[in-house]
Coordinates of C-alpha atoms in Angstrom, one line a residue:
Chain A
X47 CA 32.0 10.0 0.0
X48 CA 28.3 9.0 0.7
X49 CA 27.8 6.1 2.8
X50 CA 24.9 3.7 3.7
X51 CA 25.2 3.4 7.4
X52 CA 22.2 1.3 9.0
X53 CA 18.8 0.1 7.6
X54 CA 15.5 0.2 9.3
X55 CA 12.9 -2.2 8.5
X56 CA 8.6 -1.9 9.3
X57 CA 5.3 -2.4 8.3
X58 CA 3.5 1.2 7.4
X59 CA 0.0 0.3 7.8
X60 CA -2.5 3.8 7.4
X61 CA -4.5 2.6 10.6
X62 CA -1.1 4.3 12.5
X63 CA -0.9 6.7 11.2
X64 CA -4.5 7.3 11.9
X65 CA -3.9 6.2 15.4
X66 CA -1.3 9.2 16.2
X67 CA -3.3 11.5 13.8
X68 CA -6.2 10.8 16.6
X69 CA -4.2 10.7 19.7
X70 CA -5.3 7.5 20.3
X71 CA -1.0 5.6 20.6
X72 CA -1.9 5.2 24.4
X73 CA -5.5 3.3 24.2
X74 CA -5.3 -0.2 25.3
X75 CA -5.0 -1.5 21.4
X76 CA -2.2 0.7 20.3
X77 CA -0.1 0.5 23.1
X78 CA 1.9 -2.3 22.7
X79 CA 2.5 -1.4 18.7
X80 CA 4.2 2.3 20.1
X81 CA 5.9 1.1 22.1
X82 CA 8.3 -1.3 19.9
X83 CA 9.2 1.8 18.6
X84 CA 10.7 3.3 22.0
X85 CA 13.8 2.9 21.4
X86 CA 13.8 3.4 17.2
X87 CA 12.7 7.1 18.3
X88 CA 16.0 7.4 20.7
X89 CA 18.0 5.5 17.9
X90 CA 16.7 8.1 15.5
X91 CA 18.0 10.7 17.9
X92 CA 21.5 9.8 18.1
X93 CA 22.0 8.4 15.1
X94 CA 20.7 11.1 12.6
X95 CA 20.9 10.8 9.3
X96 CA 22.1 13.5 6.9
X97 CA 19.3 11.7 4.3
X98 CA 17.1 9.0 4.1
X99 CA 16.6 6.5 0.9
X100 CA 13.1 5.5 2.0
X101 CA 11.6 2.2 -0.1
X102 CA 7.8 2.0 0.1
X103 CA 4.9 1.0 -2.1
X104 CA 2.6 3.7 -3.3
X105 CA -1.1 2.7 -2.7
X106 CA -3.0 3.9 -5.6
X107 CA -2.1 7.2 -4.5
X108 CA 0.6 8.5 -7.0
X109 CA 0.1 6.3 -9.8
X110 CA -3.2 4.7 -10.4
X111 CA -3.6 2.1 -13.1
X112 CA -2.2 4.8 -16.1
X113 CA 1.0 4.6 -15.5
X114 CA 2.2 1.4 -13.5
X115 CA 6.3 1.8 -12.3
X116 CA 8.2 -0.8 -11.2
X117 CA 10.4 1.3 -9.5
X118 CA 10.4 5.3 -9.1
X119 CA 12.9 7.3 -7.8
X120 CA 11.7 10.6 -6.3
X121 CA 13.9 13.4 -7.5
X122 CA 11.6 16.5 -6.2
X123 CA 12.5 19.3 -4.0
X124 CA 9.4 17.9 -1.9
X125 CA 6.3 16.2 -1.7
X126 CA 3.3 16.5 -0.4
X127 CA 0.8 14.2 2.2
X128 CA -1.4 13.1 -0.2
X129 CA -5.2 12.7 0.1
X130 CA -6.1 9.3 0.3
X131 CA -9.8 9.3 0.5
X132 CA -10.4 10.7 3.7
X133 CA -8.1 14.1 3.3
X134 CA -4.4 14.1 3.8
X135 CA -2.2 13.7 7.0
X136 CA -1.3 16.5 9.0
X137 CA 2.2 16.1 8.7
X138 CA 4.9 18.2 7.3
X139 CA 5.5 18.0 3.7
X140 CA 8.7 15.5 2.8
X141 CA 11.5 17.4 1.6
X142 CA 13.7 16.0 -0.9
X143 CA 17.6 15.9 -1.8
X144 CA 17.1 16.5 -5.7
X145 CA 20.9 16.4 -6.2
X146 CA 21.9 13.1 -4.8
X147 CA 18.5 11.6 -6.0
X148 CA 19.3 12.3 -9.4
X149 CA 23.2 11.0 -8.9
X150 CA 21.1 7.5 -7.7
X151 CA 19.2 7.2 -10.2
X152 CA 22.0 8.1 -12.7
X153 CA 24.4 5.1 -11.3
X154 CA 21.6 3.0 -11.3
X155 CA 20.2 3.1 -14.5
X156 CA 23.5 2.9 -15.9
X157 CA 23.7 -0.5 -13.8
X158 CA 21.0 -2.2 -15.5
X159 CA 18.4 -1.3 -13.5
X160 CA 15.1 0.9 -15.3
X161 CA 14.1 3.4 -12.9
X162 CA 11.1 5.8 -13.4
X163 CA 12.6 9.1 -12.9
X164 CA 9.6 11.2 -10.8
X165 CA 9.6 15.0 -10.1
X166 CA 6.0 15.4 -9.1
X167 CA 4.5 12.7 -6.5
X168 CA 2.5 13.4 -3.6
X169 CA 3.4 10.2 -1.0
X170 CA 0.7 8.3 0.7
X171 CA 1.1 6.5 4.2
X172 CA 3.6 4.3 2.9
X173 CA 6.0 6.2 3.4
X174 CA 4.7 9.0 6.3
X175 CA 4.2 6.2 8.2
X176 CA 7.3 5.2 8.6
X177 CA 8.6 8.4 9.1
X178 CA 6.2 9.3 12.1
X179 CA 6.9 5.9 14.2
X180 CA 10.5 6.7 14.0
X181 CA 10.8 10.4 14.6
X182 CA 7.9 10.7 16.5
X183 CA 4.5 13.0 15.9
X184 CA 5.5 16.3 14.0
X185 CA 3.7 19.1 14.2
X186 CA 2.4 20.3 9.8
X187 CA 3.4 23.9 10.0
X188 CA 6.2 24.0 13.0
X189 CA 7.9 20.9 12.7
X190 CA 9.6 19.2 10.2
X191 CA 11.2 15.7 9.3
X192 CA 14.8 15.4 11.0
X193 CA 16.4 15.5 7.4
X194 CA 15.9 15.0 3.7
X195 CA 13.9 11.6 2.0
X196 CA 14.4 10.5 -1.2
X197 CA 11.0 8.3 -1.6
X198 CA 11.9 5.3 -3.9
X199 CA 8.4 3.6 -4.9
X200 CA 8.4 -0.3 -5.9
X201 CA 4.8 -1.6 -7.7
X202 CA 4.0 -4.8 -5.5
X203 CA 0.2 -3.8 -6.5
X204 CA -0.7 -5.0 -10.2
X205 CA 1.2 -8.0 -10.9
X206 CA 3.9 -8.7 -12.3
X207 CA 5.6 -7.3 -9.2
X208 CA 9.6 -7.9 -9.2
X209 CA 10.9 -10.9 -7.0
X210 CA 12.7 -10.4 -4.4
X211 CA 16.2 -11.3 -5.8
X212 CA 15.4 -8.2 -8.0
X213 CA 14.9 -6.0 -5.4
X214 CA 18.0 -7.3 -3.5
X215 CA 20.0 -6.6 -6.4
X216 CA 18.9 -3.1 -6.8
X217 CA 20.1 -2.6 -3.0
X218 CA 23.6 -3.5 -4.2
X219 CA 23.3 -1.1 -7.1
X220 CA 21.9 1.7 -4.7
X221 CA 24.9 0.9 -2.6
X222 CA 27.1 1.4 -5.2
X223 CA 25.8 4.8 -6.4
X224 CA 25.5 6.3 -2.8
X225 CA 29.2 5.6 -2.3
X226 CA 29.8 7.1 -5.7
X227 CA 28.9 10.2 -4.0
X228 CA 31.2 12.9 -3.7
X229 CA 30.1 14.4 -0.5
X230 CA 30.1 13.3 2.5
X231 CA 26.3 12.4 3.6
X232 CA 25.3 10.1 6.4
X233 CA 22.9 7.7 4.5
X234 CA 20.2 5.2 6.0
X235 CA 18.1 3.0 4.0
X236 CA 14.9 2.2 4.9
X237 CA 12.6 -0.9 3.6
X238 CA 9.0 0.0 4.7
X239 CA 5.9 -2.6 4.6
X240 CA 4.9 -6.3 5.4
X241 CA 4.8 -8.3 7.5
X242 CA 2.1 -10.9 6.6
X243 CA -1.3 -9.2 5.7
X244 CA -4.1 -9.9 3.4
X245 CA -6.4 -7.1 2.8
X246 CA -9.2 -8.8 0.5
X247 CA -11.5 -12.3 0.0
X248 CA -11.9 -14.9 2.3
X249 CA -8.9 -15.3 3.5
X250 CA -8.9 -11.2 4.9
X251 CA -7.1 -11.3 8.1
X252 CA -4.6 -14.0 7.6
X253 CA -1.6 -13.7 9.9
X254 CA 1.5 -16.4 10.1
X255 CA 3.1 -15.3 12.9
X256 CA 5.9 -18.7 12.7
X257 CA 6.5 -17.5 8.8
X258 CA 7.1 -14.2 9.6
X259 CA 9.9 -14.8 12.4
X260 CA 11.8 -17.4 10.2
X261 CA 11.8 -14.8 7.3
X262 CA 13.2 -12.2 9.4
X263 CA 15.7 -14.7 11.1
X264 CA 16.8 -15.3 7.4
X265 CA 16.5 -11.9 6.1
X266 CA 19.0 -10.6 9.0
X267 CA 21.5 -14.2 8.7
X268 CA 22.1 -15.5 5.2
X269 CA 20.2 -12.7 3.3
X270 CA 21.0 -14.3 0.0
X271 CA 18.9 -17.0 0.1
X272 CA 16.1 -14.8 1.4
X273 CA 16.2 -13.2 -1.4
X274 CA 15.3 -16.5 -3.5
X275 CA 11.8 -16.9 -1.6
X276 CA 9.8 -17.3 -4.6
X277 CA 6.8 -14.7 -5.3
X278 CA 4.1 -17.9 -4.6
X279 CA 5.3 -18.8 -1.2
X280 CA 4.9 -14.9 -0.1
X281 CA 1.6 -15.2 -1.2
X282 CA 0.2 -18.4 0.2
X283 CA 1.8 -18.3 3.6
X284 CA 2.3 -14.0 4.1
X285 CA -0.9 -13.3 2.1
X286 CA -1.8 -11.3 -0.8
X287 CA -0.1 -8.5 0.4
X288 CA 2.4 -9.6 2.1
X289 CA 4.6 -9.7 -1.2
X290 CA 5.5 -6.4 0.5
X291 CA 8.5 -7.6 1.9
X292 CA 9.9 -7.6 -1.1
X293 CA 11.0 -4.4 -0.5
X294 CA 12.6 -4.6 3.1
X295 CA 15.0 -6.7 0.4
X296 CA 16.2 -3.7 -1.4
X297 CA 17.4 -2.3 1.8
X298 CA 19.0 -5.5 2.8
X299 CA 21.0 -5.5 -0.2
X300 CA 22.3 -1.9 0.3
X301 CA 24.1 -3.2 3.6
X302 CA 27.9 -3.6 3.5
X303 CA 27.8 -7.8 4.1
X304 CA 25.9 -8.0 1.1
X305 CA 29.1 -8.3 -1.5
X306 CA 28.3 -6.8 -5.2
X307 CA 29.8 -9.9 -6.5
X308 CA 28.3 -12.8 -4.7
X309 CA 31.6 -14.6 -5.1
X310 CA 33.8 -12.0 -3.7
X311 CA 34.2 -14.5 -0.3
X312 CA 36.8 -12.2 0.6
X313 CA 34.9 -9.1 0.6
X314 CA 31.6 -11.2 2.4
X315 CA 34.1 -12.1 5.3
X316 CA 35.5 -8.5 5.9
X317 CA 31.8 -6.8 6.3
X318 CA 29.3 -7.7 8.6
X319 CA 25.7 -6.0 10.6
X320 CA 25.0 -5.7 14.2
X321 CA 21.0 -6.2 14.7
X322 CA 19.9 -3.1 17.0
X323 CA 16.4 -3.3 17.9
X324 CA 13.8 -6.3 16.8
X325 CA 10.0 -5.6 17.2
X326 CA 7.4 -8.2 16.3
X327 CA 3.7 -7.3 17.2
X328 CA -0.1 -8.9 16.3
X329 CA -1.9 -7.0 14.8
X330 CA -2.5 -3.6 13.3
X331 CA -5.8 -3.4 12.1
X332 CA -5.2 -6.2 9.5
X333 CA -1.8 -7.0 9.6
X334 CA 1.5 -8.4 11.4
X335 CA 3.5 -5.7 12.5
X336 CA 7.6 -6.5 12.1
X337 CA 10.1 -3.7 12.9
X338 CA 14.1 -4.0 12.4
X339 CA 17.5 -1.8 13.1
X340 CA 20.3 -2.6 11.2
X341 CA 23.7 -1.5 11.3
X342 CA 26.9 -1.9 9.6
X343 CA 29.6 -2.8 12.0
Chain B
X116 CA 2.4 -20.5 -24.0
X117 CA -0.1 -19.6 -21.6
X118 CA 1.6 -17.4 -18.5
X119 CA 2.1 -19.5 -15.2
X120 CA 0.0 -18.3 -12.6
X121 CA 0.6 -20.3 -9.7
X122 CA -1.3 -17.8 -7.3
X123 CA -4.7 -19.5 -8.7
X124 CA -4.7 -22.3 -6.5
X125 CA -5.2 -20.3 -3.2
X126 CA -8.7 -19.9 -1.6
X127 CA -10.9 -16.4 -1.2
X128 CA -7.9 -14.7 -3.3
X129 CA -7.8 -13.0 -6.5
X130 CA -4.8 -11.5 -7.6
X131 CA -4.6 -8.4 -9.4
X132 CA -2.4 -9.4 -12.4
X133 CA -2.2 -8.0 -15.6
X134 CA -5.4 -9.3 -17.0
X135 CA -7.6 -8.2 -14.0
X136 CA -6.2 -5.1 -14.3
X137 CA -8.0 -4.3 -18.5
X138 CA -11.3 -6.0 -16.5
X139 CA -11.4 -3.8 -13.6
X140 CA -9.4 -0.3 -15.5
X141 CA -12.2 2.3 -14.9
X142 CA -13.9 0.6 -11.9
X143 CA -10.7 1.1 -10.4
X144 CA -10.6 4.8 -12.2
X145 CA -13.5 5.9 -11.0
X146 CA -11.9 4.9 -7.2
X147 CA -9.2 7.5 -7.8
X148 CA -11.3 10.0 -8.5
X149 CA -12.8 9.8 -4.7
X150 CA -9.5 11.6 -4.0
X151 CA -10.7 14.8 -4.9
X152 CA -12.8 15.9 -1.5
X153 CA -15.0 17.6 -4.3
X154 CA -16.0 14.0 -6.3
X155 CA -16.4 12.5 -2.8
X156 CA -19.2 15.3 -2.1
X157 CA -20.8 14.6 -5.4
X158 CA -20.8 10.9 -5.5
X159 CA -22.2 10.5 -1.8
X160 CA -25.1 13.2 -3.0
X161 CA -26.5 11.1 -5.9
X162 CA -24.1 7.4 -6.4
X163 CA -25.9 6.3 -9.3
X164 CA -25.6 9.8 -11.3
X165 CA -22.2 9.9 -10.4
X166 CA -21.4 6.4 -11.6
X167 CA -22.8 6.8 -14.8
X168 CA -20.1 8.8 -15.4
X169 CA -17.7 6.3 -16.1
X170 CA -17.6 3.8 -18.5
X171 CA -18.1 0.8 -15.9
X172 CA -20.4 -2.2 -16.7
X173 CA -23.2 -2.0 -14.5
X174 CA -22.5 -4.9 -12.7
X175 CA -19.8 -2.7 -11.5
X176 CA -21.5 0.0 -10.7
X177 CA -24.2 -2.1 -8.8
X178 CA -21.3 -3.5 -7.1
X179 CA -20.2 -0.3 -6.0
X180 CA -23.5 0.8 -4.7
X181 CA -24.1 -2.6 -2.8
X182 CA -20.4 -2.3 -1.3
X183 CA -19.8 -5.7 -2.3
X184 CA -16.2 -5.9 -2.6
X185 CA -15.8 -9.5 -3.3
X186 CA -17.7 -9.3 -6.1
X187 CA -16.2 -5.9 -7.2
X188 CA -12.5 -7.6 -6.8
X189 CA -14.1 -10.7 -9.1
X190 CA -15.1 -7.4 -11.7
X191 CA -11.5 -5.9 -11.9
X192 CA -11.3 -3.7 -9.0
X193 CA -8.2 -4.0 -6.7
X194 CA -8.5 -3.4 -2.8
X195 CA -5.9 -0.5 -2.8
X196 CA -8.6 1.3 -5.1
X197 CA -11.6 0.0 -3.6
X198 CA -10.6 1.3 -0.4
X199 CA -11.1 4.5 -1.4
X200 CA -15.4 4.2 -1.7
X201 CA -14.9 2.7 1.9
X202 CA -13.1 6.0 2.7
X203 CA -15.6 8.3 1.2
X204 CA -18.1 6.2 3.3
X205 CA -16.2 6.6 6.5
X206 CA -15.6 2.8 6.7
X207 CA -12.5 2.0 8.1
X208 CA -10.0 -0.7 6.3
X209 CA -11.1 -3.2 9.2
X210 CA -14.6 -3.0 8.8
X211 CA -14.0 -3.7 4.9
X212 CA -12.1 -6.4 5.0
X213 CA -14.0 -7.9 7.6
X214 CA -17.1 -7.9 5.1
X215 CA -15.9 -9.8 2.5
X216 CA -15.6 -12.8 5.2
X217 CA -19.3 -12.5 6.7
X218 CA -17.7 -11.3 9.5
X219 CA -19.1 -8.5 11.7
X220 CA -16.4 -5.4 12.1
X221 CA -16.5 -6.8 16.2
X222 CA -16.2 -10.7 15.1
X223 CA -13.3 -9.7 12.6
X224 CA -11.5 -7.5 15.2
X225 CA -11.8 -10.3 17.8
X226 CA -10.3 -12.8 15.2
X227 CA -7.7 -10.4 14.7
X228 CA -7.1 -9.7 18.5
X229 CA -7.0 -13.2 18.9
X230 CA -3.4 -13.8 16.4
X231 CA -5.6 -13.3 13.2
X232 CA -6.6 -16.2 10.2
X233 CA -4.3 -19.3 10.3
X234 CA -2.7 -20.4 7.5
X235 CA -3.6 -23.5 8.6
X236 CA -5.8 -25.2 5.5
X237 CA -5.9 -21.9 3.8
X238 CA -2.9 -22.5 1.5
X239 CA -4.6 -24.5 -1.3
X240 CA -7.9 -24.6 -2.7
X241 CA -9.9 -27.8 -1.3
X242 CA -8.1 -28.1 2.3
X243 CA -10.5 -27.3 5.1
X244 CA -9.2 -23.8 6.2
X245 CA -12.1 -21.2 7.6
X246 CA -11.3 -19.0 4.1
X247 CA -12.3 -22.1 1.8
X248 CA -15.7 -21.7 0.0
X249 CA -17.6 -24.2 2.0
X250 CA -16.6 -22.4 4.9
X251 CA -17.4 -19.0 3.8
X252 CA -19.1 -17.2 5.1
X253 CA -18.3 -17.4 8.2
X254 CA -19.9 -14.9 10.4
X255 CA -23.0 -13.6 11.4
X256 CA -22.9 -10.5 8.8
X257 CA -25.4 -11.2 6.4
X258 CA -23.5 -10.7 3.0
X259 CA -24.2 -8.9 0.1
X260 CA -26.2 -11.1 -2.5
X261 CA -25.5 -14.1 -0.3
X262 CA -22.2 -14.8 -2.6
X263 CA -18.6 -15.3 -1.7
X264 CA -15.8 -16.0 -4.1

């Protein structure tokens, strides 16, 4: 049987990703950022993972305003660093795990939840980002990623966007269908973007450092009234975009302390996470920078 | 029943909702396209020509040309997309966002540096916040057209 074993939690903001592209993760401005992910890179390490579910949010890369998913499950072979206005990354293409992609999506559907089934998608830096500050710089033609992604792509662009008690339900559904999973597979679930951020207006540059901390202190604690943050409060105290963290939801939800039925007390009390590593860092080019290891115990 | 749209009442912010979206859908077409390393070439070599090419009203093509992205955000176009014409211009994402406060890319960086823009009287429209119109703008870039949102 498949199993969800840990989480992992950060912001994916292209300005890394440019940063490591450019050798520049030792100048004075990046250091501190590289190294809260020290020890995510050694984690990575010795806890490998057979595949990762990674959560992100395309940014008009993939899908512009023709076709507008709310959620997309990857189930390519691979995909390819996409071009985002100033050429792609050179990073290896993602390879994907087609067979348990289409098993996810399959379970999920079938609980309720409309997926957009994707076979063709080339992924931006919401989700290579992630991937290079936890396994480190790779090199595009000799390297690859440490194992198999299946890129899972929420719209938090063009409102509506789904709430967050939405997402978190669809991380108990993924849960459900991993463990449905005949083979055995070393699963970890990642929910990329956030922390708070706002990219456009006036208000560019707002950062609420105090917000931030009390949503993670939640998020990690009593996750199911996390979930219930309204859309408007993301908004006005997070900033425009950071309705992001929406999707570090989905991955909260996929942990084994997060009953399916919210009334199983029983099954709540038997389950519970160990917090491995917390990073909190201002800023990255425009944003908050928050950065999380969860595991189930 | 008209939609609730709570997000309305926040200052220097427009959100890209649904209705937006059918304002700003080839403005923010035309941005895709600068994906293509061959349409970036083109567009940089003659921006009007280029433009002309899409159905856009002009005052979204002259807000293209002038790089004025608040006004190009009040025409439709969503900063994911936009980003994309700072791109082709080898602007980074700071030095854009920093433009649609008045800010220089240095004063904006420094802000930044310094724990970023409080939420402090930028929640609602009419506190006394450094994003609220009577505030804005606030540095020493001069802006495009002298407007803010």
């Amino acid at each position: 049987m498949a199993k969800i074993t840990a989480s992992v939690f950060t912001s994916h903001v292209p300005a890394i990703g440019a940063a490591i592209d450019l050798g520049k993760t030792q100048e004075d401005y990046w250091k501190p950022l590289f190294a809260g992910y020290d020890f995510s890179k050694q984690w990575m390490k010795d806890n490998k993972p057979d595949v990762i579910f990674l959560v992100f949010n395309d940014h008009a890369t993939a899908f512009s305003l023709d076709m507008i998913p709310t959620f997309a499950i990857g189930t390519a072979a691979e995909y390819t660093p996409a071009d985002e206005g100033f050429g792609p990354r050179p990073v290896p293409k993602v390879q994907g795990h087609p067979d348990l992609a289409s098993h996810i999506a399959h379970s999920v559907i079938q609980q309720d939840f409309d997926l957009t089934i994707v076979n063709k998608m080339d992924v931006d830096h919401g989700l290579t980002v992630p991937l290079s500050l936890m396994c480190g710089e790779k090199d595009p033609v000799k390297d690859s990623w440490p194992c198999p992604v299946i890129p899972f792509a929420v719209n938090v662009v063009q409102y509506p966007v789904p709430s967050g008690q939405r997402c978190f339900n669809l991380g108990k559904a993924i849960r459900k269908a991993v463990e449905s999973y005949d083979e055995d597979l070393n699963v970890h679930i990642w929910g990329t973007g956030g922390m708070s951020h706002q990219l456009q207006g006036a208000r560019a540059g707002l950062i609420n450092r105090e917000w931030d901390n009390a949503w993670m202190d939640q998020m990690i604690a009593d996750p199911a009234a996390c979930a219930a943050t309204p859309h408007i409060d993301y908004v006005r105290e997070a900033g425009s975009e950071g309705i992001e963290l929406v999707m570090w939801l989905i991955a909260r939800g996929a942990m084994s302390d997060v009953p399916y039925d919210a009334t199983d007390l029983e099954a709540a009390r038997a389950h519970s996470v160990s917090v491995k590593h917390r990073f909190y860092h201002v800023p990255a080019s425009n944003t908050a920078v928050g950065h999380l290891i969860l595991e189930n115990n | 029943m008209a939609l609730d749209k709570p997000y309305q009442d926040i200052p220097g912010t427009i959100i890209f909702d649904a209705e937006q979206s059918r304002k700003g859908y080839w403005l923010n077409q035309f941005c895709m396209s600068l994906m293509k390393a061959d349409n970036r070439a083109r567009f940089k070599v003659d921006q009007r020509a280029y433009l002309n090419e899409w159905p856009m009203s002009e005052d979204q093509r002259q807000a293209v040309i002038d790089m004025d992205l608040n006004r190009a955000m009040q025409l439709g176009g969503n900063i994911y997309f936009l980003a994309k014409i700072g791109a082709t211009h080898g602007r980074s994402f700071q030095q854009m966002a920093g433009s649609m406060t008045g800010m220089t890319e240095e004063e904006y960086r420094a802000m930044m540096l310094a724990g970023g823009r409080s939420a402090e009287g930028n929640r609602y429209i009419g506190e006394d916040g450094d994003a609220q119109a009577h505030r804005q703008p606030q540095g020493q870039q001069p802006t495009v057209g002298g407007k803010k949102d």
